[in-house]
Amino acid sequence: MSEQSAQPEYRIEDLAHHSGATVRTIRAYQDRGLLPRPERRGRSNVYGDAHLARLRQIADLLDRGYTLASIKELLEAWDTGRGLGGVLGLVAEVHGPWTDEEADRISREELDARFGGTPDEAAILEAVELGVLERLPDREREEYLVPSPQELAVAAELYAAGVPLAAITAHLRELRDQVEHIASRFLEFTTEYVFARYLEHRPPTDADAAEAATMVRRLRPLAQQTVDAELARAMRLLATRHLQLHLAPEAPAVKDDEPRPVTLPAGTIRAVQGLVGPEGVAAFVAAATEREVHKRTLDALTANRPIDGEVTQSI
């Protein structure tokens, strides 16, 4: 760092050390236009605090899930005089917590005790893969971060009630697919009717982004409130039906023309949704099934048809 200037100056190696980026990454950002070129001093390239701040902004946006292409759009808007404060505020609002629940920590000993007292390495690995647990490195004892203590508590209660861990994780995977679909539909709905007017510019203006961030704060609880209310209604309705079914002396006969539920793999549902949208899944599956039945019927009829010129006799 130069001592002749009031402003800090860095060689590329120093900039990498202070920013946490590698020298190779810094050069790649320069080539892509994400980072301004350094000032040339003789045979040396000199970087300043503006470069360090830009690298930290890029790292923060990458952590929030933004691509380098979208980050470049945001930074270019900022460089041309359009404010970025509102956009970064919107990013922070969307990336912030969507629940009041606070993460907790749990030791391996406590974890084993809550699930029967017998260590289960496979179950731990699957919980880490699902994000139910996050390993905490550099600890004297094995310890985990629990992003959702409520979710872990539900799993412990189900296990204590007799549900195998493999069944619990399988159920969680299926549930996530369904909940992500609900979240996607809610975002599509609110974007169409609420946020489209704020996001019509790419990137949005500083003022529009700030207003959109305010709307996110207002609407944030609505998705969970709606799901909570509808889940309560559905559980009350379906739990009553299940109880009546199991208390009945004989299982009620199912009418031939009565609709019946069919379980399909989550991947199949997603593929069909990609073709016809969520609202057309049932009709598409029904039509595809009927077409297959008709095809097999026609195949059977043609298989029994006499070959041209062949004489058949009745016996």
Coordinates of C-alpha atoms in Angstrom, one line a residue:
M1 CA 0.0 0.0 0.0
S2 CA 1.4 3.4 -0.9
E3 CA 2.3 5.9 1.9
Q4 CA 2.5 8.8 -0.5
S5 CA -1.3 9.1 -1.0
A6 CA -4.0 9.9 1.4
Q7 CA -6.2 7.3 -0.3
P8 CA -5.2 3.6 0.2
E9 CA -3.7 2.0 -2.8
Y10 CA -3.4 -1.8 -3.4
R11 CA -1.5 -4.1 -5.6
I12 CA -3.8 -6.9 -7.0
E13 CA -2.4 -9.3 -4.4
D14 CA -3.3 -6.9 -1.6
L15 CA -6.7 -6.3 -3.1
A16 CA -7.3 -10.0 -3.2
H17 CA -6.3 -10.4 0.4
H18 CA -8.6 -7.6 1.7
S19 CA -11.6 -8.6 -0.4
G20 CA -11.4 -12.4 -0.1
A21 CA -11.4 -12.8 -3.9
T22 CA -8.6 -14.5 -5.7
V23 CA -6.3 -12.7 -8.1
R24 CA -7.8 -14.8 -11.0
T25 CA -11.3 -13.8 -10.0
I26 CA -10.4 -10.1 -9.9
R27 CA -9.0 -10.3 -13.4
A28 CA -12.0 -12.2 -14.6
Y29 CA -14.3 -9.4 -13.2
Q30 CA -12.2 -6.8 -15.0
D31 CA -12.5 -8.7 -18.3
R32 CA -16.3 -8.9 -17.9
G33 CA -16.7 -5.2 -17.1
L34 CA -17.8 -5.8 -13.5
L35 CA -14.7 -4.1 -12.0
P36 CA -13.1 -0.8 -13.3
R37 CA -9.6 -1.1 -14.7
P38 CA -6.8 -0.2 -12.3
E39 CA -4.7 2.9 -12.6
R40 CA -1.4 2.3 -14.3
R41 CA 1.7 3.5 -12.4
G42 CA 4.9 2.7 -14.3
R43 CA 4.9 -1.1 -14.6
S44 CA 2.4 -1.6 -11.8
N45 CA -1.4 -1.6 -11.6
V46 CA -2.9 0.3 -8.7
Y47 CA -6.3 -0.3 -7.1
G48 CA -8.2 1.8 -4.6
D49 CA -11.0 1.6 -2.1
A50 CA -13.6 1.9 -4.9
H51 CA -12.3 -1.4 -6.3
L52 CA -12.5 -3.0 -2.8
A53 CA -16.0 -1.7 -2.2
R54 CA -17.1 -3.0 -5.7
L55 CA -15.7 -6.5 -5.0
R56 CA -17.6 -6.7 -1.7
Q57 CA -20.8 -5.6 -3.4
I58 CA -20.4 -8.3 -6.0
A59 CA -19.7 -11.0 -3.4
D60 CA -22.8 -9.9 -1.4
L61 CA -25.0 -10.1 -4.5
L62 CA -23.6 -13.5 -5.4
D63 CA -24.3 -14.8 -1.9
R64 CA -27.9 -13.6 -2.4
G65 CA -28.3 -15.8 -5.6
Y66 CA -27.8 -13.2 -8.3
T67 CA -25.9 -14.1 -11.5
L68 CA -22.9 -12.2 -12.8
A69 CA -25.0 -11.0 -15.7
S70 CA -27.7 -9.4 -13.5
I71 CA -25.1 -8.0 -11.2
K72 CA -23.4 -6.3 -14.2
E73 CA -26.8 -4.7 -15.1
L74 CA -27.2 -3.3 -11.6
L75 CA -23.6 -2.0 -11.4
E76 CA -23.9 -0.4 -14.9
A77 CA -27.0 1.4 -13.8
W78 CA -25.2 2.7 -10.8
D79 CA -22.2 3.8 -12.8
T80 CA -24.4 5.8 -15.2
G81 CA -25.9 7.8 -12.4
R82 CA -29.0 5.8 -11.5
G83 CA -29.2 5.2 -7.8
L84 CA -28.5 1.7 -6.5
G85 CA -29.5 2.2 -2.9
G86 CA -33.1 1.3 -3.5
V87 CA -32.2 -1.7 -5.5
L88 CA -29.9 -3.0 -2.8
G89 CA -32.6 -2.3 -0.3
L90 CA -35.0 -4.4 -2.3
V91 CA -32.4 -7.2 -2.6
A92 CA -31.9 -7.1 1.2
E93 CA -35.6 -7.1 1.9
V94 CA -36.3 -10.1 -0.4
H95 CA -33.3 -12.0 0.9
G96 CA -34.1 -11.3 4.5
P97 CA -35.9 -13.7 6.9
W98 CA -39.4 -14.7 5.9
T99 CA -40.2 -16.0 9.4
D100 CA -39.8 -14.8 13.0
E101 CA -38.2 -18.1 13.9
E102 CA -34.5 -17.9 15.0
A103 CA -31.9 -20.4 14.2
D104 CA -30.4 -22.5 17.1
R105 CA -27.5 -24.8 17.7
I106 CA -27.4 -28.4 18.8
S107 CA -24.6 -30.8 19.7
R108 CA -24.2 -34.2 18.2
E109 CA -24.9 -35.7 21.6
E110 CA -28.1 -33.8 22.0
L111 CA -29.2 -34.7 18.5
D112 CA -28.6 -38.4 19.0
A113 CA -30.5 -38.3 22.3
R114 CA -33.6 -36.7 20.6
F115 CA -33.7 -39.4 18.0
G116 CA -33.5 -42.6 20.1
G117 CA -30.0 -42.3 21.5
T118 CA -28.3 -44.4 18.7
P119 CA -26.0 -42.6 16.3
D120 CA -27.3 -42.7 12.7
E121 CA -24.7 -41.3 10.3
A122 CA -26.9 -41.8 7.2
A123 CA -29.7 -39.8 8.8
I124 CA -27.3 -37.0 9.7
L125 CA -26.0 -36.8 6.2
E126 CA -29.5 -36.7 4.7
A127 CA -30.5 -33.9 7.2
V128 CA -27.4 -31.9 6.2
E129 CA -28.3 -32.4 2.5
L130 CA -31.8 -31.2 3.1
G131 CA -30.6 -28.2 5.0
V132 CA -32.3 -29.2 8.2
L133 CA -28.9 -29.2 9.8
E134 CA -25.7 -27.2 8.9
R135 CA -22.3 -28.4 10.1
L136 CA -20.4 -25.9 12.2
P137 CA -16.7 -26.2 11.4
D138 CA -13.7 -25.7 13.7
R139 CA -15.5 -26.9 16.8
E140 CA -14.0 -28.9 19.7
R141 CA -17.1 -31.1 19.6
E142 CA -19.4 -31.9 16.7
E143 CA -22.1 -29.2 16.6
Y144 CA -24.8 -28.2 14.1
L145 CA -26.7 -25.0 13.2
V146 CA -30.5 -25.7 13.1
P147 CA -32.0 -23.1 10.7
S148 CA -35.6 -24.1 11.8
P149 CA -35.8 -25.5 15.3
Q150 CA -39.6 -26.0 14.7
E151 CA -38.9 -28.3 11.7
L152 CA -36.4 -30.4 13.8
A153 CA -38.9 -30.6 16.7
V154 CA -41.6 -31.9 14.3
A155 CA -39.2 -34.6 13.0
A156 CA -38.4 -35.6 16.6
E157 CA -42.1 -35.8 17.6
L158 CA -42.9 -37.9 14.5
Y159 CA -39.9 -40.2 15.3
A160 CA -41.1 -40.6 18.9
A161 CA -44.5 -41.5 17.6
G162 CA -43.1 -44.3 15.6
V163 CA -42.4 -42.9 12.1
P164 CA -39.0 -44.1 10.7
L165 CA -36.4 -41.4 9.9
A166 CA -36.4 -42.5 6.2
A167 CA -40.1 -42.0 6.0
I168 CA -39.8 -38.5 7.6
T169 CA -37.1 -37.3 5.2
A170 CA -39.0 -38.8 2.2
H171 CA -42.1 -36.9 3.3
L172 CA -40.1 -33.7 3.7
R173 CA -38.8 -34.0 0.2
E174 CA -42.3 -34.4 -1.2
L175 CA -43.6 -31.6 0.9
R176 CA -40.9 -29.2 -0.3
D177 CA -41.8 -29.8 -3.9
Q178 CA -45.5 -29.0 -3.1
V179 CA -44.7 -25.9 -1.0
E180 CA -42.2 -24.5 -3.6
H181 CA -45.0 -24.8 -6.1
I182 CA -47.3 -22.8 -3.8
A183 CA -44.6 -20.2 -3.2
S184 CA -44.0 -19.9 -7.0
R185 CA -47.7 -19.4 -7.7
F186 CA -47.9 -16.7 -5.0
L187 CA -44.9 -14.9 -6.4
E188 CA -46.3 -15.1 -10.0
F189 CA -49.7 -13.8 -8.7
T190 CA -48.2 -10.8 -6.7
T191 CA -45.7 -10.0 -9.5
E192 CA -48.5 -9.8 -12.0
Y193 CA -50.8 -7.6 -9.9
V194 CA -48.5 -5.7 -7.6
F195 CA -44.8 -5.7 -8.5
A196 CA -44.9 -5.5 -12.3
R197 CA -45.3 -1.7 -12.2
Y198 CA -42.2 -1.4 -10.1
L199 CA -40.1 -3.8 -12.1
E200 CA -40.9 -2.7 -15.6
H201 CA -37.4 -1.1 -16.0
R202 CA -34.3 -3.3 -16.0
P203 CA -32.9 -2.6 -13.5
P204 CA -35.6 -0.7 -11.7
T205 CA -35.1 2.9 -10.8
D206 CA -34.0 3.7 -7.3
A207 CA -37.5 5.1 -6.3
D208 CA -39.4 2.1 -7.8
A209 CA -37.1 -0.4 -6.0
A210 CA -37.6 1.4 -2.7
E211 CA -41.4 1.3 -3.2
A212 CA -41.2 -2.4 -4.1
A213 CA -39.2 -3.1 -0.9
T214 CA -41.9 -1.4 1.1
M215 CA -44.5 -3.6 -0.6
V216 CA -42.4 -6.7 0.2
R217 CA -42.5 -5.8 3.9
R218 CA -46.3 -5.4 3.7
L219 CA -47.0 -8.6 1.8
R220 CA -44.4 -10.8 3.4
P221 CA -46.7 -12.3 6.0
L222 CA -49.6 -12.9 3.6
A223 CA -48.4 -16.1 2.0
Q224 CA -47.8 -17.9 5.3
Q225 CA -51.2 -16.6 6.7
T226 CA -53.0 -17.9 3.6
V227 CA -51.3 -21.3 3.7
D228 CA -51.9 -21.6 7.5
A229 CA -55.6 -20.9 7.0
E230 CA -56.0 -23.2 4.1
L231 CA -54.0 -26.0 5.7
A232 CA -56.1 -25.8 8.8
R233 CA -59.3 -26.0 6.7
A234 CA -58.0 -29.0 4.7
M235 CA -56.7 -30.8 7.7
R236 CA -60.1 -30.4 9.5
L237 CA -61.9 -31.7 6.4
L238 CA -59.6 -34.6 5.5
A239 CA -58.9 -35.7 9.1
T240 CA -62.7 -36.0 9.6
R241 CA -63.0 -38.1 6.5
H242 CA -60.1 -40.3 7.5
L243 CA -61.5 -40.9 10.9
Q244 CA -64.9 -41.8 9.5
L245 CA -63.3 -44.2 7.0
H246 CA -61.3 -46.0 9.7
L247 CA -64.2 -46.1 12.2
A248 CA -66.7 -47.5 9.6
P249 CA -67.5 -51.2 10.1
E250 CA -66.8 -51.8 6.4
A251 CA -64.9 -49.7 3.9
P252 CA -67.4 -47.8 1.7
A253 CA -67.6 -49.1 -1.8
V254 CA -66.1 -46.7 -4.4
K255 CA -68.4 -46.0 -7.3
D256 CA -67.0 -46.7 -10.8
D257 CA -67.7 -43.1 -11.9
E258 CA -66.3 -41.5 -8.7
P259 CA -63.0 -39.6 -9.1
R260 CA -60.1 -41.2 -7.2
P261 CA -56.8 -39.7 -6.2
V262 CA -53.7 -41.0 -7.9
T263 CA -50.1 -40.3 -6.6
L264 CA -47.6 -39.2 -9.3
P265 CA -43.9 -38.5 -8.9
A266 CA -43.0 -34.9 -8.2
G267 CA -40.8 -34.8 -11.3
T268 CA -43.7 -35.9 -13.5
I269 CA -45.9 -33.1 -12.0
R270 CA -43.2 -30.5 -12.6
A271 CA -42.8 -31.6 -16.2
V272 CA -46.5 -31.5 -16.9
Q273 CA -46.7 -28.0 -15.3
G274 CA -44.0 -26.9 -17.6
L275 CA -46.1 -27.9 -20.6
V276 CA -49.6 -26.8 -19.6
G277 CA -49.3 -24.8 -16.4
P278 CA -50.5 -25.8 -12.9
E279 CA -54.1 -25.4 -13.7
G280 CA -54.0 -27.8 -16.6
V281 CA -52.2 -30.7 -14.9
A282 CA -55.3 -32.8 -14.1
A283 CA -56.8 -32.4 -17.5
F284 CA -53.5 -33.2 -19.2
V285 CA -53.0 -36.4 -17.2
A286 CA -56.6 -37.5 -17.8
A287 CA -56.3 -36.8 -21.6
A288 CA -52.9 -38.6 -21.8
T289 CA -54.3 -41.6 -19.9
E290 CA -57.4 -41.8 -22.1
R291 CA -55.3 -41.6 -25.2
E292 CA -53.1 -44.5 -24.0
V293 CA -56.2 -46.6 -23.3
H294 CA -57.7 -45.8 -26.7
K295 CA -54.3 -46.7 -28.4
R296 CA -54.1 -50.0 -26.6
T297 CA -57.7 -50.8 -27.6
L298 CA -57.0 -50.0 -31.2
D299 CA -53.9 -52.1 -31.1
A300 CA -55.8 -55.0 -29.7
L301 CA -58.5 -54.7 -32.4
T302 CA -56.0 -54.5 -35.3
A303 CA -54.1 -57.5 -33.9
N304 CA -57.2 -59.6 -34.1
R305 CA -58.1 -58.4 -37.7
P306 CA -57.7 -61.1 -40.4
I307 CA -54.9 -60.5 -42.9
D308 CA -56.2 -59.4 -46.4
G309 CA -57.1 -62.4 -48.5
E310 CA -57.3 -64.8 -45.5
V311 CA -60.5 -66.8 -45.3
T312 CA -62.1 -67.3 -41.9
Q313 CA -64.6 -70.0 -41.1
S314 CA -66.9 -70.3 -38.2
I315 CA -66.7 -73.6 -36.4

